[in-house]
Amino acid sequence: MAKLILSMDGLVLKEIALTKERMSIGRKASNDIQIDNLAISGEHAAVVTILNDSFLEDLNSTNGTLVNGQPAKKHFLKNGDVVELGKYKLKYVAEQANPVESADFEKTMVLRPNALKSAVPNELSMATMVAANAVKPLDDFQASRSMPLPVAPVAAPAVVVGAIQILNGASAGRELELVKTLTTLGKPGVQVAVIAKRPQGYFITHVEGAEFPVLNGRAIDAQAQALKDHDVVEIAGIKMEFFLKS
């Protein structure tokens, strides 16, 4: 789990685990991370975490927010990034998930019919059983009752994968399957958004740029938005259709 290390003048004050999807930072007591200093706005900034990735957003603070010494409105946080709010610093530490656990999270278990083993004994075993118990009719009857019935093959469930198709521009018609847990789209410095693959479905979140992505003709807000089959998204002037394929 990622965390922020709060410090001032080189002195570490505390560590904050990013346990919520959105954690606010500011002077007011209602914030998830409160910094009681006049240089900090009441609601100064927020950190949005999607799976293993976090994004910093300045909430139109009076004195602004710096990341690694540079002013930032929206910033994709990388391990070791330092966020500055007045005299306070928040170091972002991304703790990598266990590789085995991550691999398991990405896998989809599919039950294949040919993987099922038949529970019916083979012909040789059947013949041997009958011959060995020919003089014991009652035992034959009990044996026949104890033999398991054939197991009917189970159809493999369909695996649904999200994808996007570019609708305009030089790449019109191109398709991209959203197989990764996080797919970044847009133009850095202009407008960037991410589509996150979650167990509940696919969600789009604004990351960078003064203007927010447009979903079905309306600009989204700072919160993650669920995507539905055939939704049309516009990012940095490029229109694309989201759809589900199996």
mmCIF file of N, CA and C in Angstrom, residues 55-57 73-76 184-194 205-213 235-236:
data_model
loop_
_atom_site.group_PDB
_atom_site.id
_atom_site.type_symbol
_atom_site.label_atom_id
_atom_site.label_comp_id
_atom_site.label_asym_id
_atom_site.label_seq_id
_atom_site.Cartn_x
_atom_site.Cartn_y
_atom_site.Cartn_z
ATOM 1 N N PHE A 55 -2.679 9.893 -7.888
ATOM 2 C CA PHE A 55 -2.606 11.159 -8.608
ATOM 3 C C PHE A 55 -2.845 12.298 -7.628
ATOM 4 N N LEU A 56 -2.037 13.338 -7.759
ATOM 5 C CA LEU A 56 -2.193 14.520 -6.916
ATOM 6 C C LEU A 56 -2.981 15.575 -7.673
ATOM 7 N N GLU A 57 -3.900 16.242 -6.988
ATOM 8 C CA GLU A 57 -4.687 17.314 -7.583
ATOM 9 C C GLU A 57 -4.690 18.514 -6.645
ATOM 10 N N LYS A 73 -0.829 21.227 -10.963
ATOM 11 C CA LYS A 73 -2.279 21.203 -10.756
ATOM 12 C C LYS A 73 -2.776 19.760 -10.684
ATOM 13 N N LYS A 74 -2.268 18.949 -11.619
ATOM 14 C CA LYS A 74 -2.551 17.516 -11.627
ATOM 15 C C LYS A 74 -1.221 16.808 -11.883
ATOM 16 N N HIS A 75 -0.961 15.770 -11.109
ATOM 17 C CA HIS A 75 0.322 15.090 -11.284
ATOM 18 C C HIS A 75 0.180 13.607 -10.961
ATOM 19 N N PHE A 76 0.692 12.772 -11.874
ATOM 20 C CA PHE A 76 0.759 11.334 -11.643
ATOM 21 C C PHE A 76 1.948 11.071 -10.726
ATOM 22 N N THR A 184 -3.326 4.460 -19.694
ATOM 23 C CA THR A 184 -3.239 5.912 -19.775
ATOM 24 C C THR A 184 -3.537 6.366 -21.199
ATOM 25 N N LEU A 185 -4.375 7.394 -21.343
ATOM 26 C CA LEU A 185 -4.770 7.911 -22.652
ATOM 27 C C LEU A 185 -4.630 9.430 -22.669
ATOM 28 N N GLY A 186 -4.320 9.992 -23.846
ATOM 29 C CA GLY A 186 -4.251 11.447 -23.990
ATOM 30 C C GLY A 186 -2.883 11.931 -24.388
ATOM 31 N N LYS A 187 -2.666 13.224 -24.195
ATOM 32 C CA LYS A 187 -1.400 13.865 -24.548
ATOM 33 C C LYS A 187 -0.820 14.526 -23.298
ATOM 34 N N PRO A 188 0.362 14.062 -22.830
ATOM 35 C CA PRO A 188 0.981 14.672 -21.648
ATOM 36 C C PRO A 188 1.164 16.174 -21.825
ATOM 37 N N GLY A 189 0.815 16.932 -20.803
ATOM 38 C CA GLY A 189 0.920 18.386 -20.871
ATOM 39 C C GLY A 189 -0.321 19.048 -21.424
ATOM 40 N N VAL A 190 -1.191 18.272 -22.057
ATOM 41 C CA VAL A 190 -2.433 18.808 -22.638
ATOM 42 C C VAL A 190 -3.634 18.259 -21.876
ATOM 43 N N GLN A 191 -3.828 16.976 -21.956
ATOM 44 C CA GLN A 191 -4.937 16.321 -21.258
ATOM 45 C C GLN A 191 -4.641 14.831 -21.179
ATOM 46 N N VAL A 192 -4.709 14.301 -19.968
ATOM 47 C CA VAL A 192 -4.428 12.890 -19.740
ATOM 48 C C VAL A 192 -5.516 12.312 -18.836
ATOM 49 N N ALA A 193 -5.948 11.108 -19.166
ATOM 50 C CA ALA A 193 -6.912 10.384 -18.346
ATOM 51 C C ALA A 193 -6.472 8.927 -18.262
ATOM 52 N N VAL A 194 -7.002 8.218 -17.301
ATOM 53 C CA VAL A 194 -6.691 6.795 -17.172
ATOM 54 C C VAL A 194 -7.991 6.009 -17.118
ATOM 55 N N THR A 205 -10.829 8.219 -15.128
ATOM 56 C CA THR A 205 -10.515 9.285 -14.184
ATOM 57 C C THR A 205 -9.625 10.324 -14.858
ATOM 58 N N HIS A 206 -9.937 11.598 -14.644
ATOM 59 C CA HIS A 206 -9.115 12.688 -15.160
ATOM 60 C C HIS A 206 -7.820 12.782 -14.361
ATOM 61 N N VAL A 207 -6.695 12.981 -15.059
ATOM 62 C CA VAL A 207 -5.392 13.038 -14.402
ATOM 63 C C VAL A 207 -4.707 14.387 -14.606
ATOM 64 N N GLU A 208 -4.674 14.876 -15.843
ATOM 65 C CA GLU A 208 -3.890 16.075 -16.149
ATOM 66 C C GLU A 208 -4.596 16.919 -17.202
ATOM 67 N N GLY A 209 -4.456 18.227 -17.088
ATOM 68 C CA GLY A 209 -5.044 19.139 -18.061
ATOM 69 C C GLY A 209 -6.111 20.033 -17.447
ATOM 70 N N ALA A 210 -6.212 21.251 -17.995
ATOM 71 C CA ALA A 210 -7.194 22.205 -17.467
ATOM 72 C C ALA A 210 -8.623 21.769 -17.745
ATOM 73 N N GLU A 211 -8.841 21.088 -18.866
ATOM 74 C CA GLU A 211 -10.178 20.626 -19.220
ATOM 75 C C GLU A 211 -10.325 19.140 -18.925
ATOM 76 N N PHE A 212 -11.518 18.759 -18.513
ATOM 77 C CA PHE A 212 -11.784 17.366 -18.167
ATOM 78 C C PHE A 212 -12.245 16.594 -19.402
ATOM 79 N N PRO A 213 -11.989 15.288 -19.440
ATOM 80 C CA PRO A 213 -12.480 14.472 -20.554
ATOM 81 C C PRO A 213 -13.998 14.559 -20.669
ATOM 82 N N ILE A 235 -10.901 12.688 -25.388
ATOM 83 C CA ILE A 235 -9.720 13.078 -24.617
ATOM 84 C C ILE A 235 -8.734 13.764 -25.553
ATOM 85 N N ALA A 236 -8.370 15.003 -25.233
ATOM 86 C CA ALA A 236 -7.399 15.769 -26.034
ATOM 87 C C ALA A 236 -7.814 15.832 -27.501
#
